[in-house]
PDB file of C-alpha atoms in Angstrom:
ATOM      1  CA  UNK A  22     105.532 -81.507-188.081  1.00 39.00           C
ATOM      2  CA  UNK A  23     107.495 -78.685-189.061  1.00 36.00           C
ATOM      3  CA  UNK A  24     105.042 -75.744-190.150  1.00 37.00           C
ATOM      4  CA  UNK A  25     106.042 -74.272-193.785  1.00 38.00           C
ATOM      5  CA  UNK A  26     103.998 -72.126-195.842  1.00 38.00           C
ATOM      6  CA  UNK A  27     105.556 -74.096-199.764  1.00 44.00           C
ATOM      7  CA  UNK A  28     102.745 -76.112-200.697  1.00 41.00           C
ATOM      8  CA  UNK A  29     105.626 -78.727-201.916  1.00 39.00           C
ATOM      9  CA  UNK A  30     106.591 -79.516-198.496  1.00 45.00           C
ATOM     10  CA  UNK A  31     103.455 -78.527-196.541  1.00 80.00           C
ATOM     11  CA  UNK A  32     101.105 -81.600-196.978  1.00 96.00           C
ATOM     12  CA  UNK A  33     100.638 -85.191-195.232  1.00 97.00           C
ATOM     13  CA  UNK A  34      98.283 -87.800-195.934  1.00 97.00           C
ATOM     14  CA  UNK A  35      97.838 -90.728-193.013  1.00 97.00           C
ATOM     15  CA  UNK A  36      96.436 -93.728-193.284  1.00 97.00           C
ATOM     16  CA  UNK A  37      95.314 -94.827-189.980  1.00 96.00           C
ATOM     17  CA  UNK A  38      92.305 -94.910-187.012  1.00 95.00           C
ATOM     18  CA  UNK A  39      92.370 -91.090-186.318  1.00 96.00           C
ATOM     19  CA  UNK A  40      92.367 -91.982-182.495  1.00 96.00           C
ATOM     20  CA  UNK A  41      96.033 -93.334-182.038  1.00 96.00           C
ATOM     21  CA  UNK A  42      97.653 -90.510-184.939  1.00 96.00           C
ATOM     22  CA  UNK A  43      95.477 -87.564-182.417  1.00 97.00           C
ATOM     23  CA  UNK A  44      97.736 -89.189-179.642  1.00 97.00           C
ATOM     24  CA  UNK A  45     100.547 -88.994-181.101  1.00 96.00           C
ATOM     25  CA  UNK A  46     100.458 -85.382-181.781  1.00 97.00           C
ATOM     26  CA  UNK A  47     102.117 -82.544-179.925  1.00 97.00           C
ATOM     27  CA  UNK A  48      99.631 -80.483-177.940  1.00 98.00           C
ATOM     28  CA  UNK A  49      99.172 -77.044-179.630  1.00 98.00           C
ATOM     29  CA  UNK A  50     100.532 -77.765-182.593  1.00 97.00           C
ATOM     30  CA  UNK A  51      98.011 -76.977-185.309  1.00 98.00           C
ATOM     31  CA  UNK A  52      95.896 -73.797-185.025  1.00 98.00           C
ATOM     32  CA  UNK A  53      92.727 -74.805-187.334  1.00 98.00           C
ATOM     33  CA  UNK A  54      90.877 -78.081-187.127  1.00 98.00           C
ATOM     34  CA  UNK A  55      87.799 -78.962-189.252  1.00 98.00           C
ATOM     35  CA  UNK A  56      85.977 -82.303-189.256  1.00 98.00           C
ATOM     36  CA  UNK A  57      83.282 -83.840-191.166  1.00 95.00           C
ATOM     37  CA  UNK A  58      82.781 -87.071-188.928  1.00 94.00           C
ATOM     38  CA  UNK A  59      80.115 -89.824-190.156  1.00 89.00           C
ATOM     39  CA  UNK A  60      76.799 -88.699-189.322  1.00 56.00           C
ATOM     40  CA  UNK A  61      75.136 -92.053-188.227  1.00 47.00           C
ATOM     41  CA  UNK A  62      72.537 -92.402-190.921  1.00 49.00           C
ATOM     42  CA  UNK A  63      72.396 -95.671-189.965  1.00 47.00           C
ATOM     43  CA  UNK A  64      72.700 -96.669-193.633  1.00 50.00           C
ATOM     44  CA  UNK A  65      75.625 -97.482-196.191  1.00 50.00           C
ATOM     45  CA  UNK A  66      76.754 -94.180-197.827  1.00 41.00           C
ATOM     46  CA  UNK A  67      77.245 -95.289-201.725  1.00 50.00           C
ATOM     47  CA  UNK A  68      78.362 -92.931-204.142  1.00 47.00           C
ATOM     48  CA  UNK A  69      78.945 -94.075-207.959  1.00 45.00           C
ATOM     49  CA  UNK A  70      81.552 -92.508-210.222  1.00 46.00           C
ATOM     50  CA  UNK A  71      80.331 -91.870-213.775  1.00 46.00           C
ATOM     51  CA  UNK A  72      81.536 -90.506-216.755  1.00 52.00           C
ATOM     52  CA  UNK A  73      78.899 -88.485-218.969  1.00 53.00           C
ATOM     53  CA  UNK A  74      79.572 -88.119-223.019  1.00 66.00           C
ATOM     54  CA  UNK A  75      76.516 -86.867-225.256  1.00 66.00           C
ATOM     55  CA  UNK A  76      75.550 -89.086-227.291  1.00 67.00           C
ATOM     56  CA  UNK A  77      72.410 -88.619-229.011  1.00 71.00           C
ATOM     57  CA  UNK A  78      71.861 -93.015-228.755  1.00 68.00           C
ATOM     58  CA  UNK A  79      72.660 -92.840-225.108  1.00 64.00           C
ATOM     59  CA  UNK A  80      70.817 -93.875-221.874  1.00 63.00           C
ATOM     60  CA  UNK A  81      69.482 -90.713-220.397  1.00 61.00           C
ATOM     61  CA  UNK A  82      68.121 -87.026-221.268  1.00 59.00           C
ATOM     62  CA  UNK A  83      69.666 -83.667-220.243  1.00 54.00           C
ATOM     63  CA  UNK A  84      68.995 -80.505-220.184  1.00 47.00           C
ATOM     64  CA  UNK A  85      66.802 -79.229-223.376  1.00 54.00           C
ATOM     65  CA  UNK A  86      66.272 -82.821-225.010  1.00 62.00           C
ATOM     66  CA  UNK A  87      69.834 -83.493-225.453  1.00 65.00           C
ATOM     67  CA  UNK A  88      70.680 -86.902-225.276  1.00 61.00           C
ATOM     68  CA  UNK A  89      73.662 -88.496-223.078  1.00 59.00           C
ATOM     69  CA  UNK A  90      75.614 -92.107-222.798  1.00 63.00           C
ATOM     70  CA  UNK A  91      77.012 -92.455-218.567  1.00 59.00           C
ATOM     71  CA  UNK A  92      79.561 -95.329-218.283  1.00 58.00           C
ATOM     72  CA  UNK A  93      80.066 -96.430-214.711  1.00 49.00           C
ATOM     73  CA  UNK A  94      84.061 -95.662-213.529  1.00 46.00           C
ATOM     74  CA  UNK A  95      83.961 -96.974-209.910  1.00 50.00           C
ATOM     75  CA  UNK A  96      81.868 -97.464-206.588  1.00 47.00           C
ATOM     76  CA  UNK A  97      82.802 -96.015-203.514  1.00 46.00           C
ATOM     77  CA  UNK A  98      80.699 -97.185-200.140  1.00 45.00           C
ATOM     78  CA  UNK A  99      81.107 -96.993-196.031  1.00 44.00           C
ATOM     79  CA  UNK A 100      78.825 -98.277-193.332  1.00 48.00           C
ATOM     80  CA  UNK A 101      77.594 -95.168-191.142  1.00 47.00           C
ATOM     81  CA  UNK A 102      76.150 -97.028-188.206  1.00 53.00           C
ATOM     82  CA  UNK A 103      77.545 -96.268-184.529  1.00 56.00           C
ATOM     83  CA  UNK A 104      75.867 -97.652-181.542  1.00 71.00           C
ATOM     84  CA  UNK A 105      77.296 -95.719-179.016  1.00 86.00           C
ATOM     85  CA  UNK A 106      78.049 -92.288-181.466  1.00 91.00           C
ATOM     86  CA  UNK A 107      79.297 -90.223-178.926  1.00 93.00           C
ATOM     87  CA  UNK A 108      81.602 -92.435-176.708  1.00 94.00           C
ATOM     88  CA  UNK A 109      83.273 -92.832-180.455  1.00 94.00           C
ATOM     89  CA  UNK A 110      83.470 -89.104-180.850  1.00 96.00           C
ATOM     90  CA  UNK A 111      84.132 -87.656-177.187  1.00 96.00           C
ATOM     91  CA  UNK A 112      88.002 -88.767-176.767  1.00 97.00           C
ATOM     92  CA  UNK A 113      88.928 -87.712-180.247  1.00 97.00           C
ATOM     93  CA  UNK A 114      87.131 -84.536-179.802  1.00 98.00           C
ATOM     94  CA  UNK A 115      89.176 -84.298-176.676  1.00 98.00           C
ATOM     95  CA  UNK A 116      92.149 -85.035-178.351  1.00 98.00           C
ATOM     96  CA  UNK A 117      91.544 -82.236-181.119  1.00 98.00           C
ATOM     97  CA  UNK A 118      91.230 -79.863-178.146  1.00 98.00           C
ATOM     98  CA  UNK A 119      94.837 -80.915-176.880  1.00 98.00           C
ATOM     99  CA  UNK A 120      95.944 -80.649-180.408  1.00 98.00           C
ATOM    100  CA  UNK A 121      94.701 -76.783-180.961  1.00 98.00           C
ATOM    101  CA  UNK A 122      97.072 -74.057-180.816  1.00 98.00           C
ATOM    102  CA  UNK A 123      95.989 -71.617-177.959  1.00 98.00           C
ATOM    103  CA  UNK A 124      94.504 -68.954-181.036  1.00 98.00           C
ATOM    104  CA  UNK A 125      93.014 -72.182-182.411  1.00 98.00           C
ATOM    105  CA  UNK A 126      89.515 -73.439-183.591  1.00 98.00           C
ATOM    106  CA  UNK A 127      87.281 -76.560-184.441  1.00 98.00           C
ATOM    107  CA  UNK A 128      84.494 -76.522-186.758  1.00 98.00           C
ATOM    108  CA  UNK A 129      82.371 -79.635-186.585  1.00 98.00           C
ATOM    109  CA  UNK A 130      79.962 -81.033-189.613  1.00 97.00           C
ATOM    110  CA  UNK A 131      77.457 -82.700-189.012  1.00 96.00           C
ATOM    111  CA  UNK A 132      73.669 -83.338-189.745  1.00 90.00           C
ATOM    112  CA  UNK A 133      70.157 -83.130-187.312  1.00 91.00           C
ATOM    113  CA  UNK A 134      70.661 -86.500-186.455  1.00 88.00           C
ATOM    114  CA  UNK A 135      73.400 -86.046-184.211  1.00 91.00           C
ATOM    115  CA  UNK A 136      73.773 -82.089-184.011  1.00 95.00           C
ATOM    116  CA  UNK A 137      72.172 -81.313-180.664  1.00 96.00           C
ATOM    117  CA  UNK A 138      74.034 -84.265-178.737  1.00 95.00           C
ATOM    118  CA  UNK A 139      76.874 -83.260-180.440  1.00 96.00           C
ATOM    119  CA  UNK A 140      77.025 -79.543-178.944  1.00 98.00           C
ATOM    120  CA  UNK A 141      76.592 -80.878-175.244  1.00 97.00           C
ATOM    121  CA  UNK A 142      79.220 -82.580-175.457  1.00 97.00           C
ATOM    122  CA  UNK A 143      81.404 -80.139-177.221  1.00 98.00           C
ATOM    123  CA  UNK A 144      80.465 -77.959-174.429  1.00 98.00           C
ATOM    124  CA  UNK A 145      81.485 -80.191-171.772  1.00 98.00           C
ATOM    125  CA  UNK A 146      84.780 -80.441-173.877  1.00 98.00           C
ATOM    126  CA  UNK A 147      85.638 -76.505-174.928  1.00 98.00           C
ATOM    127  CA  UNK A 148      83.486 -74.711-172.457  1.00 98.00           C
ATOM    128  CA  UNK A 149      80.521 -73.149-173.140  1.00 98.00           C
ATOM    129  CA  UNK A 150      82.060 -69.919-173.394  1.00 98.00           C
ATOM    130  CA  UNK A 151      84.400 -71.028-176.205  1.00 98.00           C
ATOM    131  CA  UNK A 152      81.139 -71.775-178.229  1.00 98.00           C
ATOM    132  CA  UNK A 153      80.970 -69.023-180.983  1.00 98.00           C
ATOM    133  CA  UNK A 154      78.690 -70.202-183.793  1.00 98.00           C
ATOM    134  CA  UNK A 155      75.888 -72.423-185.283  1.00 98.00           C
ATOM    135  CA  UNK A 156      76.578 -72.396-188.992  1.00 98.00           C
ATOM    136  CA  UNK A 157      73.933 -73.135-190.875  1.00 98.00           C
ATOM    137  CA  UNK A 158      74.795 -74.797-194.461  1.00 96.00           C
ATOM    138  CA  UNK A 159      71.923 -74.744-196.926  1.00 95.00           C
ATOM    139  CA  UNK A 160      71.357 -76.427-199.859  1.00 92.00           C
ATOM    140  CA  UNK A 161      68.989 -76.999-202.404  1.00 86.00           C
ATOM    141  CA  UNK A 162      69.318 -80.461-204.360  1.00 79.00           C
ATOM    142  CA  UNK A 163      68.186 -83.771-203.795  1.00 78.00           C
ATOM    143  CA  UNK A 164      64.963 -85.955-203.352  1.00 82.00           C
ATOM    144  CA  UNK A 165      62.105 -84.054-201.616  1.00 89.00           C
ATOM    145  CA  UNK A 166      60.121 -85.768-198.837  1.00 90.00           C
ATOM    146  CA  UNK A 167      55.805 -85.940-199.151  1.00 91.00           C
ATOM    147  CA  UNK A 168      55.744 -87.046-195.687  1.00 94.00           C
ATOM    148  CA  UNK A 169      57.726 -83.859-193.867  1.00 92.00           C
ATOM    149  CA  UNK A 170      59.819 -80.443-194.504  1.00 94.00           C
ATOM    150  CA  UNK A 171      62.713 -81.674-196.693  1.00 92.00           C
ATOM    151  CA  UNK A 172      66.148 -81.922-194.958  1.00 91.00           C
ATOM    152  CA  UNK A 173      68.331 -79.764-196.578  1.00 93.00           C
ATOM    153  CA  UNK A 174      70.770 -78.179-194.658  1.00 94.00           C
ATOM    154  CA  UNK A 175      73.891 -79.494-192.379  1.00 95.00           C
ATOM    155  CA  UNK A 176      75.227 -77.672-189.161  1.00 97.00           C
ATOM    156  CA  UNK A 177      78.657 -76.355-188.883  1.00 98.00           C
ATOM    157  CA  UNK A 178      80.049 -75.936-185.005  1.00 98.00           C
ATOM    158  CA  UNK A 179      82.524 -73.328-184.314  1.00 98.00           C
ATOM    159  CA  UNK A 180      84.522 -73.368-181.135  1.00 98.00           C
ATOM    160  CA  UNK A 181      87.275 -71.641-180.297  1.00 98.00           C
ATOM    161  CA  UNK A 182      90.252 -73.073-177.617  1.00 98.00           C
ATOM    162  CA  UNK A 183      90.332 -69.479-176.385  1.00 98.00           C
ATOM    163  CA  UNK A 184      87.003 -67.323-176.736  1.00 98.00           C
ATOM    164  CA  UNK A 185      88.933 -64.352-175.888  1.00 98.00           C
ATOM    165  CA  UNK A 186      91.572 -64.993-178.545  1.00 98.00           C
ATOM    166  CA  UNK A 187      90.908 -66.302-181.801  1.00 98.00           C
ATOM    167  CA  UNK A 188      91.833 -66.281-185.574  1.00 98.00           C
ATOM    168  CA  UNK A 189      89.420 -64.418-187.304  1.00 98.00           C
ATOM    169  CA  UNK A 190      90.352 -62.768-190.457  1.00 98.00           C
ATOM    170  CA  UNK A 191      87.380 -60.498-190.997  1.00 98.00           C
ATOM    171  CA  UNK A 192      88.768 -58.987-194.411  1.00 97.00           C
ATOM    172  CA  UNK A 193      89.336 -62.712-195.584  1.00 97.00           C
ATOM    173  CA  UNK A 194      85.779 -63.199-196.117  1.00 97.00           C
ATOM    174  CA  UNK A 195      84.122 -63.949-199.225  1.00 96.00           C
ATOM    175  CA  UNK A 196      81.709 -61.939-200.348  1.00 95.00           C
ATOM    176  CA  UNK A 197      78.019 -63.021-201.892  1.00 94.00           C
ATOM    177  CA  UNK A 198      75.078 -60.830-203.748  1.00 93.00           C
ATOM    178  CA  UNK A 199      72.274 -59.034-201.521  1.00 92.00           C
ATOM    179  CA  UNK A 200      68.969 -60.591-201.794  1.00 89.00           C
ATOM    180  CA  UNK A 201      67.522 -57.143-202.924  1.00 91.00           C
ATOM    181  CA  UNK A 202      70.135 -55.542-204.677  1.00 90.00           C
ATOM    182  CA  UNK A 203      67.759 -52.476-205.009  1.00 88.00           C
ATOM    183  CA  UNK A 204      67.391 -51.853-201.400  1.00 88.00           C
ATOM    184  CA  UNK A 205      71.066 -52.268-200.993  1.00 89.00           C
ATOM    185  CA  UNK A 206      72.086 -49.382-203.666  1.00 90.00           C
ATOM    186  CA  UNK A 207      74.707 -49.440-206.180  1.00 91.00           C
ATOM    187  CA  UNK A 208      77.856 -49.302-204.655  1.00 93.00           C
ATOM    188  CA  UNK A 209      77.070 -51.407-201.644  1.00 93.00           C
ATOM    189  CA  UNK A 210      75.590 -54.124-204.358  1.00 93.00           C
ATOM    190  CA  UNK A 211      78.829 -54.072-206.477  1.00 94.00           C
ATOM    191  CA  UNK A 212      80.826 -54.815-203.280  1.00 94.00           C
ATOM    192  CA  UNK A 213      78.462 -57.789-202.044  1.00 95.00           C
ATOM    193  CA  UNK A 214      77.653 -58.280-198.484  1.00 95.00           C
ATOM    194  CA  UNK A 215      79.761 -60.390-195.920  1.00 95.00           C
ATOM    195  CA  UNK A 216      78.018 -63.550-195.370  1.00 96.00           C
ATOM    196  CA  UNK A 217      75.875 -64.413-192.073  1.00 97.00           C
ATOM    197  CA  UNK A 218      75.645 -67.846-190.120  1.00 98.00           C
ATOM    198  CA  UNK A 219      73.612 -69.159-193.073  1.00 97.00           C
ATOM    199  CA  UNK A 220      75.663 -70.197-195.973  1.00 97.00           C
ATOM    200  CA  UNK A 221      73.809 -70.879-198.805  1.00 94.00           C
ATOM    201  CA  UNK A 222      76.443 -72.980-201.232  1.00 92.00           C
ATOM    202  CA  UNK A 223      75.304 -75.791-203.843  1.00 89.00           C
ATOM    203  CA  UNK A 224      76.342 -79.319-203.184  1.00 87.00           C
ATOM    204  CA  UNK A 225      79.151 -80.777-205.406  1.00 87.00           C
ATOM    205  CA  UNK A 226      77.968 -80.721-208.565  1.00 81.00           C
ATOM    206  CA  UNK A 227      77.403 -84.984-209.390  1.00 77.00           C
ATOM    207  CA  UNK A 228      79.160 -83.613-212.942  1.00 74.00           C
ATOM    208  CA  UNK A 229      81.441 -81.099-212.281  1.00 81.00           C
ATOM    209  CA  UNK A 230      85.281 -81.347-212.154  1.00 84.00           C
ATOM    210  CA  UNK A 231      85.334 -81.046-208.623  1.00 87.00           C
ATOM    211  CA  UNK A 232      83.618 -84.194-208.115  1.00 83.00           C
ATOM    212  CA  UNK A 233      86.043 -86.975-207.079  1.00 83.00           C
ATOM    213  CA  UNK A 234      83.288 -89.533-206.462  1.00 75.00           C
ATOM    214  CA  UNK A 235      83.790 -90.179-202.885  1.00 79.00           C
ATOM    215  CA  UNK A 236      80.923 -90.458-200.431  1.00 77.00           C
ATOM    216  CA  UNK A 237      79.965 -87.291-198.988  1.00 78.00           C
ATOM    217  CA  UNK A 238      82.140 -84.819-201.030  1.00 88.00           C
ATOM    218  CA  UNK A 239      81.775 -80.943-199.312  1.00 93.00           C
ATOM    219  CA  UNK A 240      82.271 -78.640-201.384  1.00 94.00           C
ATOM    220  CA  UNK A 241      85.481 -76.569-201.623  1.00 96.00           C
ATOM    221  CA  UNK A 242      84.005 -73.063-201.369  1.00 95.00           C
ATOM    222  CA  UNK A 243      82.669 -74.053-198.275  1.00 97.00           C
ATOM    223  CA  UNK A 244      86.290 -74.970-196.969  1.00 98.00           C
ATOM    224  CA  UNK A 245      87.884 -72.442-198.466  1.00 98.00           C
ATOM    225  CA  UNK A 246      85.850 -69.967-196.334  1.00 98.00           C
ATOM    226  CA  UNK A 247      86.884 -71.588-193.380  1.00 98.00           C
ATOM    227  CA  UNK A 248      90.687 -72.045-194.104  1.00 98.00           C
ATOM    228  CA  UNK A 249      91.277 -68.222-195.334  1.00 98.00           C
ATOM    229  CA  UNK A 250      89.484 -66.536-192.027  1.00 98.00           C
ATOM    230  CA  UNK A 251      90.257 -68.910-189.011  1.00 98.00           C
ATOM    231  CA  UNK A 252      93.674 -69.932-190.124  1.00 98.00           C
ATOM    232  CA  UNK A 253      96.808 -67.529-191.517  1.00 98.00           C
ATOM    233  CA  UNK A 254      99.233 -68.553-194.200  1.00 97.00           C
ATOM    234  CA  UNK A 255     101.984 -70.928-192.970  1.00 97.00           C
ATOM    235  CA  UNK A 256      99.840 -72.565-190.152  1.00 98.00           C
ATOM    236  CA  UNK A 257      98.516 -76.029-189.833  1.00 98.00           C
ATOM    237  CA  UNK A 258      94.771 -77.324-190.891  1.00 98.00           C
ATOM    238  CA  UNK A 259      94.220 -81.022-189.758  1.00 98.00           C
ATOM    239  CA  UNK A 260      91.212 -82.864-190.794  1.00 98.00           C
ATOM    240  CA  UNK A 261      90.863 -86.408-189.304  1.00 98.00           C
ATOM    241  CA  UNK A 262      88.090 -87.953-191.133  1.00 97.00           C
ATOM    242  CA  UNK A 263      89.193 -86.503-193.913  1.00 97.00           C
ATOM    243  CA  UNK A 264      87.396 -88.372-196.679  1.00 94.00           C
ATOM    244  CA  UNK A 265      88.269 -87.223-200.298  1.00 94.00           C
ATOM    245  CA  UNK A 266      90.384 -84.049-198.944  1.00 96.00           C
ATOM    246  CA  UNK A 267      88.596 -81.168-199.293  1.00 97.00           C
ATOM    247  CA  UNK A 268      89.940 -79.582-195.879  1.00 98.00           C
ATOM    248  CA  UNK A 269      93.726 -80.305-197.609  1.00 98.00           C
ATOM    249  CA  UNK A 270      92.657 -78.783-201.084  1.00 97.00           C
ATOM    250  CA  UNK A 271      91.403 -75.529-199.299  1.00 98.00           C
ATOM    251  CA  UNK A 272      94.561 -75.451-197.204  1.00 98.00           C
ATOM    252  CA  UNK A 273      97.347 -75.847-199.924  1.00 97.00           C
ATOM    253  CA  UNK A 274      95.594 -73.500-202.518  1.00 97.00           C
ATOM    254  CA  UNK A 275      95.739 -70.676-199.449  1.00 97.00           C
ATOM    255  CA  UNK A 276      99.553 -71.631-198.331  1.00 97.00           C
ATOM    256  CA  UNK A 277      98.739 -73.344-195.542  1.00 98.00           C
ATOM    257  CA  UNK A 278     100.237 -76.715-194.635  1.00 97.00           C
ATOM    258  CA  UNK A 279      97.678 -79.863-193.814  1.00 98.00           C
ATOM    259  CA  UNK A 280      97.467 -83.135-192.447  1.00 98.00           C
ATOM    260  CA  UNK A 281      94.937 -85.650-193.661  1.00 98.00           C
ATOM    261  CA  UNK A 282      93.802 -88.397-191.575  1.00 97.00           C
ATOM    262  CA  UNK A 283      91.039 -91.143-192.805  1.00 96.00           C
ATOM    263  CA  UNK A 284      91.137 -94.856-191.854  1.00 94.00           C
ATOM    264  CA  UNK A 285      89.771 -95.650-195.645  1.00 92.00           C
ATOM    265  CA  UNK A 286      92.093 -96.808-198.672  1.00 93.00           C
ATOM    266  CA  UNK A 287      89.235 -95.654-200.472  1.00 92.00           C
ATOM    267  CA  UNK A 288      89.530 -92.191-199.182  1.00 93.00           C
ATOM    268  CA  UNK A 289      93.703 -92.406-199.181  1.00 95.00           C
ATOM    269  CA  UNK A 290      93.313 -93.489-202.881  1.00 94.00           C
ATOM    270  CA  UNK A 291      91.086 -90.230-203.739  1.00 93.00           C
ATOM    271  CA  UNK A 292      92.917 -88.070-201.931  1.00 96.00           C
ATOM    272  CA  UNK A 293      96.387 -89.014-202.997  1.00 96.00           C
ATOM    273  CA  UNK A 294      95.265 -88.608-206.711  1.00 95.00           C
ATOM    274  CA  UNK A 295      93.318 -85.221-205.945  1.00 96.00           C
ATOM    275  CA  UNK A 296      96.526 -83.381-203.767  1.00 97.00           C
ATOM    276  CA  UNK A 297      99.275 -84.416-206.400  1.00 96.00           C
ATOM    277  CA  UNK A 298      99.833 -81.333-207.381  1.00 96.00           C
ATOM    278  CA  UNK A 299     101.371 -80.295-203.637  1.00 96.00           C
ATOM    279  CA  UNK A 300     103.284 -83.726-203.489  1.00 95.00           C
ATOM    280  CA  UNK A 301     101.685 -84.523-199.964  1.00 96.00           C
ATOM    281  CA  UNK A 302     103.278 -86.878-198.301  1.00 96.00           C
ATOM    282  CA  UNK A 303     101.375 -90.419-197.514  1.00 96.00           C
ATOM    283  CA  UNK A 304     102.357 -92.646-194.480  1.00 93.00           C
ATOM    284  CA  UNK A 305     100.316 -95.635-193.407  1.00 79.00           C
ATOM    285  CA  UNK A 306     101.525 -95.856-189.787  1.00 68.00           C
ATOM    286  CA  UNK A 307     100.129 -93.597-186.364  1.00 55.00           C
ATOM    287  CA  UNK A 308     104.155 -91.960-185.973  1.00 57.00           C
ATOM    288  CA  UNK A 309     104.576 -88.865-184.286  1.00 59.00           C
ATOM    289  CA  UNK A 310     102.980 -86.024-186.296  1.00 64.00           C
TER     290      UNK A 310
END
């Protein structure tokens, strides 16, 4: 895939099992990767799509009283059970490994269920010494368990294909309010502080306009972090279970070119629709990437 930094030209969309597209992929070739693989609930992920009017005869109360009518606009559902979750992982984590650019990195999502099996084997794949980070996402939204300390965070490996040579944009970063702005003083509050391995970011907002409805949405400021300091405009971000297309969203708004891979129609639907605007474009078959 020829690298370009015009978002007109820059994106693809693939419909296919991520295993046989990986294969056919150059080696080196794209110099961020981020995945976001199932996280083996062992449930059915369901997420409904709703539109919410106010309407002071409708089905449900808001914020202050205020009355509001939800009519249901679609369902979107996939089973998240894996016997064997790692011999499904390991050879496409491989694969993304053969796929990295020598400066290249992977970050990895995925929940406690999975996150400590998952770092052995990205060890045994990268190298320990290529580990660089355990990002910690935190959140704050959702059901809250009686029984035991409430689950509310998700764990973000970093590794780099070369620990001694990396992208990392340092003056890319984002920056987000001190705690204890006081402590801090005035001019060092203004500028903000660079964030740590904890990133505290809200979920998708279930009404916002970045919602799209699919299962397991991230949110794009989380992305967006990732794209602008590990990657440089003009170079390549592939995501291969790339769900409603975050990664690609993040990529194209910061001129870089993407590649989308999910084995869903569901998630080829969304994410046609959401990347328009860069006129991606969508193949169905594993050719050479």
């Amino acid at each position: 895939m020829t690298t370009t930094t015009d978002p007109a030209s820059a994106g693809r969309i693939i419909l296919a099992d991520n295993l046989p597209v990986l294969r056919t992929m150059e080696g080196g070739s794209v110099q961020l990767i981020y995945v976001d693989p199932p996280f083996n609930t062992g449930r059915a992920q369901e997420r409904t799509r709703m539109r919410v009017e106010r309407d002071e005869a409708g089905d449900r109360t808001g914020f202050q009283g205020a009355r509001y009518r939800t009519r249901i606009l679609g369902r979107s559902s996939y089973d998240d059970r894996h016997p064997d979750y790692l011999a499904f992982l390991e050879p496409r984590l491989r694969e993304a490994h053969r796929v990295l650019a020598p400066t290249g990195s992977l970050f990895l999502h995925i929940d406690y269920r999975e996150a400590h099996y998952c770092k052995v084997l990205l060890d045994e794949i990268f190298g320990r010494a290529s580990f660089m980070n355990e990002i910690i996402w935190a959140y704050d939204y959702g059901a809250r368990s009686r029984s035991r300390w409430p689950a509310k965070h998700d764990t973000i490996f970093w590794y780099a294909k070369d620990p001694a040579d990396y992208t990392f944009n340092f003056d890319e970063m984002d920056r987000i309010p001190y705690m204890a702005p006081g402590l801090a003083g005035k001019e060092k509050a203004a500028r903000g502080k660079t964030p740590t391995d904890v990133w505290w970011h809200t979920i998708v907002s279930p009404t916002g306009g970045e919602k799209t409805g699919y299962p397991t949405q991230k949110p794009l400021g989380v992305l967006e972090r990732i794209v602008k300091v590990h990657s440089n405009p003009g170079d390549t971000v592939l995501d291969f279970f790339a769900g409603s297309g975050t990664t690609g969203e993040a990529a194209a708004l910061n001129g870089r070119s993407f590649i989308m891979v999910d084995s869903s129609p569901e998630a080829v639907r969304v994410m046609t629709e959401r990347l328009a605007s860069f006129a991606p474009q969508v193949t169905r078959t594993p050719e050479r990437v």
